[in-house]
Structure formats: structure tokens, C-alpha cells
């Protein structure tokens, strides 16, 4: 049986889901993610477009072009930043892991853009072997 994961924005206007194993689960500390989320890191789960669907609230979902190649999806009602897509990773959609319903079994396996890690946070990651 294929596992299904569900999530939502803060006000629950947008509900989404995906099924099957993700391509990755990773923390991102890039400048763009930090600014978009107002946090030192964002944990993303990425899946193929065909695995993902908006189950409710497509009319509340808006896309902001955050760079020449990337867009960030957010709720027009509550402002929750939920999604990310980019021509750098065609055919994929990335969801903020914090927006998934809990409990779930997904855990980050790495850190992206470590060279942009902010010195002002007390967050640390275990060094990869």
C-alpha cells in the first residue's frame, strides 16, 4: 500500500497531499528561504509533480516569483508559505515539512546551502560522514 501524507496552511483553507516516497527531505539555510519564512532554516520535502495534489483551496493558493527561476506558494488568507518550485528542479514540487500533519515519519537527511548558514543562530547540525 502506498503511504499518503497530508498537510495544510495555518488557517486550513489550503489542504494538500502527496503519496509515495519523497525524493528528499532536507533542511535549507539559503538566504532566500530564510527571508521567505522568517526563520534560520526551512525543512523541505520534495516529490515529483505527479505525486502531489491540492485537495482544497486552490483559489487561496498564490505564487510569488522569488527569483528568475523559482516560485513560492503561499496562502492568500493566512500567509503561510507552503510550497516551492523551480526550473532548477523541473517536475518537482517542494513542501514545507512543518505544514504536514503530524505525526509523520519524515526526517531531514541533510543541510543545503551550508555556505549561507547564518552565524546568528544557535542551530547546529551533525557533521555528515
N, CA, C and O atoms as a DFTB+ gen file, in Angstrom:
516 C
 N C O
     1  1       0.838      -1.182       0.000
     2  2       0.000       0.000       0.000
     3  2       0.885       1.249       0.000
     4  3       1.864       1.318       0.743
     5  1       0.545       2.220      -0.822
     6  2       1.300       3.457      -0.926
     7  2       0.928       4.381       0.227
     8  3      -0.247       4.619       0.509
     9  1       1.961       4.889       0.879
    10  2       1.754       5.799       2.003
    11  2       1.314       7.163       1.494
    12  3       1.814       7.639       0.475
    13  1       0.375       7.797       2.203
    14  2      -0.085       9.129       1.847
    15  2       0.165      10.087       3.003
    16  3      -0.030       9.751       4.170
    17  1       0.603      11.290       2.644
    18  2       0.873      12.346       3.606
    19  2      -0.061      13.508       3.305
    20  3      -0.343      13.798       2.142
    21  1      -0.541      14.177       4.353
    22  2      -1.442      15.307       4.180
    23  2      -0.913      16.515       4.934
    24  3      -0.204      16.379       5.932
    25  1      -1.264      17.693       4.448
    26  2      -0.844      18.914       5.099
    27  2      -1.804      20.045       4.811
    28  3      -2.769      19.894       4.061
    29  1      -1.515      21.198       5.431
    30  2      -2.392      22.355       5.269
    31  2      -1.653      23.628       5.660
    32  3      -0.592      23.592       6.283
    33  1      -2.243      24.744       5.277
    34  2      -1.760      26.039       5.752
    35  2      -2.308      26.255       7.164
    36  3      -3.077      25.434       7.664
    37  1      -1.922      27.335       7.794
    38  2      -2.327      27.613       9.167
    39  2      -3.842      27.723       9.336
    40  3      -4.390      27.215      10.314
    41  1      -4.521      28.377       8.403
    42  2      -5.972      28.553       8.528
    43  2      -6.766      27.379       7.953
    44  3      -7.995      27.356       8.025
    45  1      -6.067      26.426       7.395
    46  2      -6.662      25.213       6.809
    47  2      -7.472      25.473       5.556
    48  3      -8.225      24.604       5.117
    49  1      -7.329      26.671       4.962
    50  2      -8.012      26.939       3.690
    51  2      -7.422      26.090       2.575
    52  3      -8.140      25.613       1.696
    53  1      -6.099      25.907       2.620
    54  2      -5.420      25.076       1.629
    55  2      -5.059      23.756       2.284
    56  3      -4.412      23.721       3.331
    57  1      -5.479      22.691       1.666
    58  2      -5.108      21.344       2.113
    59  2      -4.477      20.641       0.919
    60  3      -4.951      20.756      -0.211
    61  1      -3.412      19.920       1.188
    62  2      -2.684      19.254       0.116
    63  2      -2.257      17.873       0.585
    64  3      -2.313      17.558       1.773
    65  1      -1.833      17.061      -0.364
    66  2      -1.361      15.723      -0.020
    67  2      -0.381      15.241      -1.081
    68  3      -0.319      15.764      -2.193
    69  1       0.371      14.236      -0.698
    70  2       1.196      13.527      -1.657
    71  2       1.270      12.082      -1.235
    72  3       1.082      11.747      -0.065
    73  1       1.547      11.230      -2.205
    74  2       1.630       9.806      -1.917
    75  2       2.948       9.254      -2.437
    76  3       3.533       9.769      -3.390
    77  1       3.388       8.208      -1.792
    78  2       4.631       7.558      -2.182
    79  2       5.830       8.173      -1.495
    80  3       5.716       9.162      -0.771
    81  1       6.977       7.573      -1.735
    82  2       8.191       8.070      -1.074
    83  2       8.653       9.399      -1.663
    84  3       8.598       9.596      -2.877
    85  1       9.111      10.311      -0.803
    86  2       9.628      11.582      -1.311
    87  2      10.980      11.398      -1.991
    88  3      11.675      10.410      -1.756
    89  1      11.339      12.349      -2.826
    90  2      12.668      12.347      -3.452
    91  2      13.719      12.727      -2.421
    92  3      14.842      12.224      -2.463
    93  1      13.362      13.614      -1.492
    94  2      14.291      14.043      -0.453
    95  2      13.526      14.701       0.691
    96  3      12.377      15.114       0.533
    97  1      14.179      14.788       1.832
    98  2      13.764      15.629       2.958
    99  2      15.045      16.293       3.424
   100  3      15.989      15.605       3.810
   101  1      15.098      17.624       3.396
   102  2      16.347      18.324       3.670
   103  2      16.090      19.702       4.267
   104  3      15.086      20.346       3.963
   105  1      17.008      20.144       5.117
   106  2      16.971      21.492       5.674
   107  2      17.652      22.439       4.696
   108  3      18.687      22.105       4.119
   109  1      17.071      23.617       4.512
   110  2      17.686      24.629       3.666
   111  2      17.960      25.867       4.512
   112  3      17.086      26.351       5.231
   113  1      19.180      26.366       4.412
   114  2      19.573      27.568       5.152
   115  2      19.950      28.702       4.198
   116  3      20.650      29.634       4.594
   117  1      19.493      28.632       2.945
   118  2      19.837      29.685       1.982
   119  2      19.166      31.001       2.372
   120  3      18.151      31.021       3.069
   121  1      19.757      32.088       1.905
   122  2      19.225      33.422       2.200
   123  2      17.760      33.555       1.790
   124  3      16.954      34.119       2.530
   125  1      17.422      33.042       0.625
   126  2      16.070      33.185       0.101
   127  2      15.036      32.480       0.982
   128  3      13.987      33.051       1.280
   129  1      15.320      31.256       1.395
   130  2      14.388      30.526       2.271
   131  2      14.263      31.213       3.620
   132  3      13.167      31.321       4.171
   133  1      15.395      31.680       4.153
   134  2      15.350      32.359       5.454
   135  2      14.476      33.604       5.385
   136  3      13.659      33.836       6.275
   137  1      14.641      34.405       4.337
   138  2      13.834      35.613       4.206
   139  2      12.354      35.291       3.983
   140  3      11.484      35.934       4.570
   141  1      12.076      34.320       3.157
   142  2      10.691      33.959       2.846
   143  2       9.943      33.439       4.065
   144  3       8.747      33.686       4.214
   145  1      10.648      32.716       4.940
   146  2       9.989      32.082       6.088
   147  2      10.244      32.801       7.409
   148  3       9.599      32.496       8.412
   149  1      11.175      33.748       7.422
   150  2      11.476      34.444       8.671
   151  2      12.038      33.506       9.719
   152  3      11.722      33.620      10.903
   153  1      12.877      32.576       9.277
   154  2      13.427      31.553      10.163
   155  2      14.845      31.208       9.718
   156  3      15.189      31.432       8.557
   157  1      15.679      30.666      10.614
   158  2      17.057      30.344      10.231
   159  2      17.172      29.168       9.265
   160  3      18.193      29.017       8.593
   161  1      16.141      28.340       9.190
   162  2      16.173      27.178       8.290
   163  2      14.740      26.767       7.955
   164  3      13.809      27.035       8.715
   165  1      14.584      26.122       6.820
   166  2      13.300      25.550       6.413
   167  2      13.565      24.111       6.012
   168  3      14.488      23.833       5.247
   169  1      12.765      23.207       6.522
   170  2      12.890      21.805       6.121
   171  2      11.879      21.550       5.017
   172  3      10.683      21.796       5.171
   173  1      12.394      21.048       3.893
   174  2      11.575      20.791       2.713
   175  2      11.463      19.295       2.461
   176  3      12.392      18.535       2.733
   177  1      10.321      18.886       1.941
   178  2      10.142      17.539       1.410
   179  2       9.789      17.711      -0.064
   180  3       8.865      18.446      -0.414
   181  1      10.537      17.023      -0.919
   182  2      10.345      17.160      -2.353
   183  2       9.796      15.895      -2.973
   184  3      10.218      14.789      -2.639
   185  1       8.837      16.071      -3.892
   186  2       8.237      14.939      -4.605
   187  2       8.091      15.300      -6.077
   188  3       8.176      16.469      -6.454
   189  1       7.874      14.291      -6.894
   190  2       7.546      14.517      -8.304
   191  2       6.166      15.166      -8.391
   192  3       5.294      14.899      -7.564
   193  1       5.975      16.014      -9.393
   194  2       4.691      16.698      -9.567
   195  2       3.506      15.737      -9.526
   196  3       2.475      16.055      -8.933
   197  1       3.640      14.582     -10.140
   198  2       2.550      13.615     -10.195
   199  2       2.169      13.001      -8.864
   200  3       1.102      12.397      -8.746
   201  1       3.015      13.143      -7.863
   202  2       2.724      12.619      -6.520
   203  2       1.922      13.606      -5.675
   204  3       1.343      13.228      -4.657
   205  1       1.890      14.860      -6.093
   206  2       1.343      15.948      -5.291
   207  2      -0.014      16.393      -5.810
   208  3      -0.271      16.361      -7.013
   209  1      -0.884      16.811      -4.888
   210  2      -2.147      17.416      -5.308
   211  2      -2.627      18.418      -4.251
   212  3      -2.372      18.259      -3.057
   213  1      -3.319      19.436      -4.719
   214  2      -4.028      20.364      -3.837
   215  2      -5.430      19.788      -3.692
   216  3      -6.162      19.669      -4.675
   217  1      -5.799      19.433      -2.476
   218  2      -7.091      18.801      -2.219
   219  2      -8.199      19.814      -1.961
   220  3      -9.375      19.526      -2.182
   221  1      -7.823      20.997      -1.495
   222  2      -8.794      22.041      -1.159
   223  2      -8.098      23.393      -1.203
   224  3      -6.932      23.510      -0.827
   225  1      -8.807      24.403      -1.656
   226  2      -8.322      25.772      -1.550
   227  2      -7.392      26.239      -2.645
   228  3      -6.588      27.144      -2.425
   229  1      -7.482      25.646      -3.811
   230  2      -6.627      26.081      -4.916
   231  2      -6.792      27.578      -5.192
   232  3      -5.849      28.241      -5.623
   233  1      -7.995      28.107      -4.941
   234  2      -8.249      29.532      -5.154
   235  2      -7.579      30.405      -4.084
   236  3      -7.472      31.617      -4.271
   237  1      -7.129      29.821      -2.975
   238  2      -6.407      30.554      -1.922
   239  2      -4.902      30.472      -2.092
   240  3      -4.156      31.140      -1.376
   241  1      -4.453      29.660      -3.032
   242  2      -3.023      29.473      -3.265
   243  2      -2.515      30.498      -4.274
   244  3      -3.043      30.603      -5.381
   245  1      -1.498      31.247      -3.888
   246  2      -0.893      32.224      -4.780
   247  2       0.593      31.925      -4.897
   248  3       1.189      31.352      -3.986
   249  1       1.183      32.307      -6.001
   250  2       2.599      32.055      -6.255
   251  2       3.353      33.373      -6.382
   252  3       2.941      34.273      -7.115
   253  1       4.465      33.470      -5.655
   254  2       5.343      34.632      -5.698
   255  2       6.628      34.239      -6.412
   256  3       7.266      33.253      -6.043
   257  1       7.009      34.994      -7.421
   258  2       8.243      34.731      -8.158
   259  2       9.404      35.285      -7.328
   260  3       9.646      36.492      -7.328
   261  1      10.115      34.413      -6.628
   262  2      11.165      34.842      -5.700
   263  2      12.531      34.991      -6.362
   264  3      13.449      35.558      -5.769
   265  1      12.668      34.491      -7.575
   266  2      13.896      34.672      -8.357
   267  2      13.550      34.393      -9.812
   268  3      12.413      34.045     -10.131
   269  1      14.522      34.546     -10.683
   270  2      14.272      34.320     -12.109
   271  2      13.801      32.895     -12.396
   272  3      13.084      32.661     -13.369
   273  1      14.203      31.947     -11.555
   274  2      13.855      30.554     -11.810
   275  2      12.948      29.909     -10.772
   276  3      12.580      28.745     -10.935
   277  1      12.574      30.621      -9.710
   278  2      11.845      29.982      -8.609
   279  2      10.584      30.730      -8.204
   280  3      10.485      31.950      -8.336
   281  1       9.617      29.950      -7.703
   282  2       8.366      30.480      -7.184
   283  2       8.070      29.857      -5.831
   284  3       8.441      28.713      -5.566
   285  1       7.395      30.621      -4.976
   286  2       6.994      30.154      -3.653
   287  2       5.481      30.283      -3.528
   288  3       4.914      31.346      -3.778
   289  1       4.837      29.189      -3.140
   290  2       3.388      29.164      -2.999
   291  2       2.979      29.452      -1.569
   292  3       3.542      28.898      -0.625
   293  1       1.982      30.335      -1.417
   294  2       1.534      30.704      -0.078
   295  2       0.025      30.897      -0.065
   296  3      -0.607      31.061      -1.109
   297  1      -0.543      30.873       1.148
   298  2      -1.982      31.064       1.317
   299  2      -2.312      32.553       1.334
   300  3      -1.712      33.320       2.086
   301  1      -3.267      32.954       0.503
   302  2      -3.699      34.349       0.452
   303  2      -4.430      34.783       1.722
   304  3      -4.481      35.975       2.024
   305  1      -4.996      33.835       2.466
   306  2      -5.770      34.180       3.657
   307  2      -4.897      34.321       4.900
   308  3      -5.030      35.299       5.636
   309  1      -4.010      33.362       5.145
   310  2      -3.216      33.393       6.382
   311  2      -1.735      33.681       6.149
   312  3      -1.005      33.957       7.101
   313  1      -1.285      33.621       4.903
   314  2       0.098      33.940       4.579
   315  2       1.092      32.801       4.728
   316  3       2.282      32.995       4.480
   317  1       0.640      31.622       5.125
   318  2       1.557      30.504       5.308
   319  2       2.298      30.198       4.017
   320  3       1.687      30.040       2.960
   321  1       3.625      30.116       4.113
   322  2       4.458      29.714       2.980
   323  2       4.487      28.192       2.969
   324  3       4.990      27.564       3.901
   325  1       3.949      27.610       1.916
   326  2       3.752      26.166       1.870
   327  2       4.648      25.483       0.850
   328  3       5.236      24.443       1.145
   329  1       4.760      26.055      -0.353
   330  2       5.325      25.342      -1.496
   331  2       6.482      26.090      -2.143
   332  3       6.647      27.297      -1.971
   333  1       7.268      25.339      -2.885
   334  2       8.381      25.885      -3.656
   335  2       8.499      25.067      -4.929
   336  3       8.370      23.843      -4.902
   337  1       8.746      25.743      -6.044
   338  2       9.038      25.059      -7.307
   339  2      10.045      25.904      -8.076
   340  3      10.094      27.125      -7.928
   341  1      10.849      25.232      -8.903
   342  2      11.917      25.927      -9.601
   343  2      12.283      25.203     -10.883
   344  3      12.199      23.978     -10.966
   345  1      12.688      25.970     -11.873
   346  2      13.188      25.371     -13.107
   347  2      14.512      24.654     -12.863
   348  3      14.959      23.879     -13.708
   349  1      15.140      24.901     -11.724
   350  2      16.364      24.169     -11.358
   351  2      16.065      22.697     -11.079
   352  3      16.924      21.833     -11.254
   353  1      14.823      22.422     -10.639
   354  2      14.391      21.059     -10.344
   355  2      13.065      20.815     -11.050
   356  3      12.024      20.723     -10.399
   357  1      13.095      20.710     -12.387
   358  2      11.844      20.564     -13.138
   359  2      11.115      19.279     -12.765
   360  3      11.728      18.250     -12.483
   361  1       9.795      19.371     -12.772
   362  2       8.975      18.195     -12.484
   363  2       8.859      17.861     -11.010
   364  3       8.356      16.797     -10.650
   365  1       9.325      18.772     -10.145
   366  2       9.244      18.551      -8.704
   367  2       8.461      19.669      -8.032
   368  3       8.392      20.789      -8.539
   369  1       7.881      19.352      -6.898
   370  2       7.308      20.359      -6.011
   371  2       7.848      20.082      -4.617
   372  3       7.966      18.929      -4.201
   373  1       8.175      21.151      -3.902
   374  2       8.736      21.033      -2.562
   375  2       7.749      21.640      -1.579
   376  3       7.218      22.726      -1.813
   377  1       7.503      20.939      -0.478
   378  2       6.566      21.391       0.547
   379  2       7.317      21.647       1.841
   380  3       8.248      20.917       2.180
   381  1       6.912      22.686       2.566
   382  2       7.487      22.935       3.886
   383  2       7.041      21.799       4.804
   384  3       5.845      21.602       5.020
   385  1       7.996      21.063       5.337
   386  2       7.689      19.897       6.168
   387  2       6.831      20.282       7.370
   388  3       6.000      19.489       7.812
   389  1       7.022      21.489       7.905
   390  2       6.249      21.938       9.061
   391  2       4.757      22.025       8.770
   392  3       3.954      22.049       9.703
   393  1       4.364      22.073       7.493
   394  2       2.953      22.150       7.127
   395  2       2.285      20.784       7.015
   396  3       1.073      20.703       6.816
   397  1       3.060      19.712       7.140
   398  2       2.459      18.383       7.101
   399  2       1.789      18.079       8.427
   400  3       2.237      18.522       9.484
   401  1       0.715      17.319       8.353
   402  2       0.029      16.891       9.562
   403  2       0.944      15.955      10.347
   404  3       1.687      15.161       9.769
   405  1       0.880      16.058      11.624
   406  2       1.686      15.176      12.461
   407  2       0.769      14.143      13.084
   408  3      -0.421      14.413      13.249
   409  1       1.259      13.005      13.427
   410  2       2.650      12.574      13.274
   411  2       2.926      12.056      11.859
   412  3       2.019      11.638      11.139
   413  1       4.188      12.098      11.492
   414  2       4.635      11.501      10.237
   415  2       6.040      10.957      10.469
   416  3       6.646      11.197      11.513
   417  1       6.541      10.234       9.501
   418  2       7.828       9.557       9.665
   419  2       8.958      10.205       8.870
   420  3      10.018       9.600       8.710
   421  1       8.755      11.410       8.372
   422  2       9.762      12.061       7.536
   423  2      10.758      12.841       8.395
   424  3      10.367      13.576       9.302
   425  1      12.042      12.673       8.103
   426  2      13.112      13.315       8.858
   427  2      14.155      13.826       7.867
   428  3      14.498      13.138       6.905
   429  1      14.651      15.025       8.108
   430  2      15.684      15.596       7.250
   431  2      16.942      14.732       7.260
   432  3      17.344      14.187       8.288
   433  1      17.541      14.629       6.090
   434  2      18.773      13.835       5.978
   435  2      19.983      14.672       5.621
   436  3      21.059      14.128       5.372
   437  1      19.825      16.012       5.592
   438  2      20.967      16.842       5.248
   439  2      20.643      18.318       5.291
   440  3      19.514      18.721       5.571
   441  1      21.661      19.120       5.009
   442  2      21.533      20.578       5.003
   443  2      22.012      21.097       3.656
   444  3      23.110      20.771       3.205
   445  1      21.176      21.905       3.021
   446  2      21.532      22.517       1.743
   447  2      21.998      23.952       1.953
   448  3      21.509      24.654       2.838
   449  1      22.951      24.377       1.125
   450  2      23.488      25.738       1.136
   451  2      24.154      26.090       2.466
   452  3      23.956      27.179       3.005
   453  1      24.940      25.158       2.981
   454  2      25.633      25.370       4.262
   455  2      26.499      26.621       4.256
   456  3      26.715      27.240       5.298
   457  1      26.994      26.993       3.080
   458  2      27.845      28.182       2.994
   459  2      27.070      29.459       3.324
   460  3      27.679      30.500       3.571
   461  1      25.739      29.394       3.331
   462  2      24.912      30.546       3.673
   463  2      24.356      30.464       5.088
   464  3      23.513      31.275       5.470
   465  1      24.819      29.498       5.864
   466  2      24.339      29.296       7.232
   467  2      24.595      30.549       8.063
   468  3      25.722      31.044       8.088
   469  1      23.581      31.072       8.741
   470  2      23.757      32.316       9.490
   471  2      24.520      32.118      10.800
   472  3      24.292      31.150      11.525
   473  1      25.417      33.040      11.088
   474  2      26.210      32.963      12.318
   475  2      25.386      33.326      13.549
   476  3      25.798      33.031      14.671
   477  1      24.237      33.957      13.361
   478  2      23.456      34.453      14.487
   479  2      22.531      33.430      15.135
   480  3      21.854      33.755      16.110
   481  1      22.485      32.207      14.623
   482  2      21.582      31.197      15.203
   483  2      22.360      30.184      16.041
   484  3      23.552      29.960      15.832
   485  1      21.658      29.585      16.986
   486  2      22.285      28.536      17.804
   487  2      22.002      27.144      17.234
   488  3      22.422      26.136      17.802
   489  1      21.284      27.101      16.103
   490  2      21.047      25.805      15.453
   491  2      22.362      25.177      15.021
   492  3      23.272      25.871      14.567
   493  1      22.454      23.890      15.163
   494  2      23.625      23.148      14.685
   495  2      23.142      21.868      14.019
   496  3      22.041      21.388      14.288
   497  1      23.978      21.328      13.151
   498  2      23.684      20.065      12.503
   499  2      24.859      19.146      12.728
   500  3      26.007      19.584      12.799
   501  1      24.561      17.867      12.840
   502  2      25.636      16.876      12.950
   503  2      26.406      16.860      11.639
   504  3      25.812      16.919      10.562
   505  1      27.701      16.782      11.730
   506  2      28.523      16.707      10.521
   507  2      28.268      15.394       9.806
   508  3      28.168      14.336      10.428
   509  1      28.164      15.483       8.472
   510  2      27.936      14.281       7.675
   511  2      29.240      13.528       7.526
   512  3      30.317      14.120       7.457
   513  1      29.126      12.225       7.477
   514  2      30.323      11.381       7.293
   515  2      30.834      11.463       5.898
   516  3      31.831      10.821       5.567
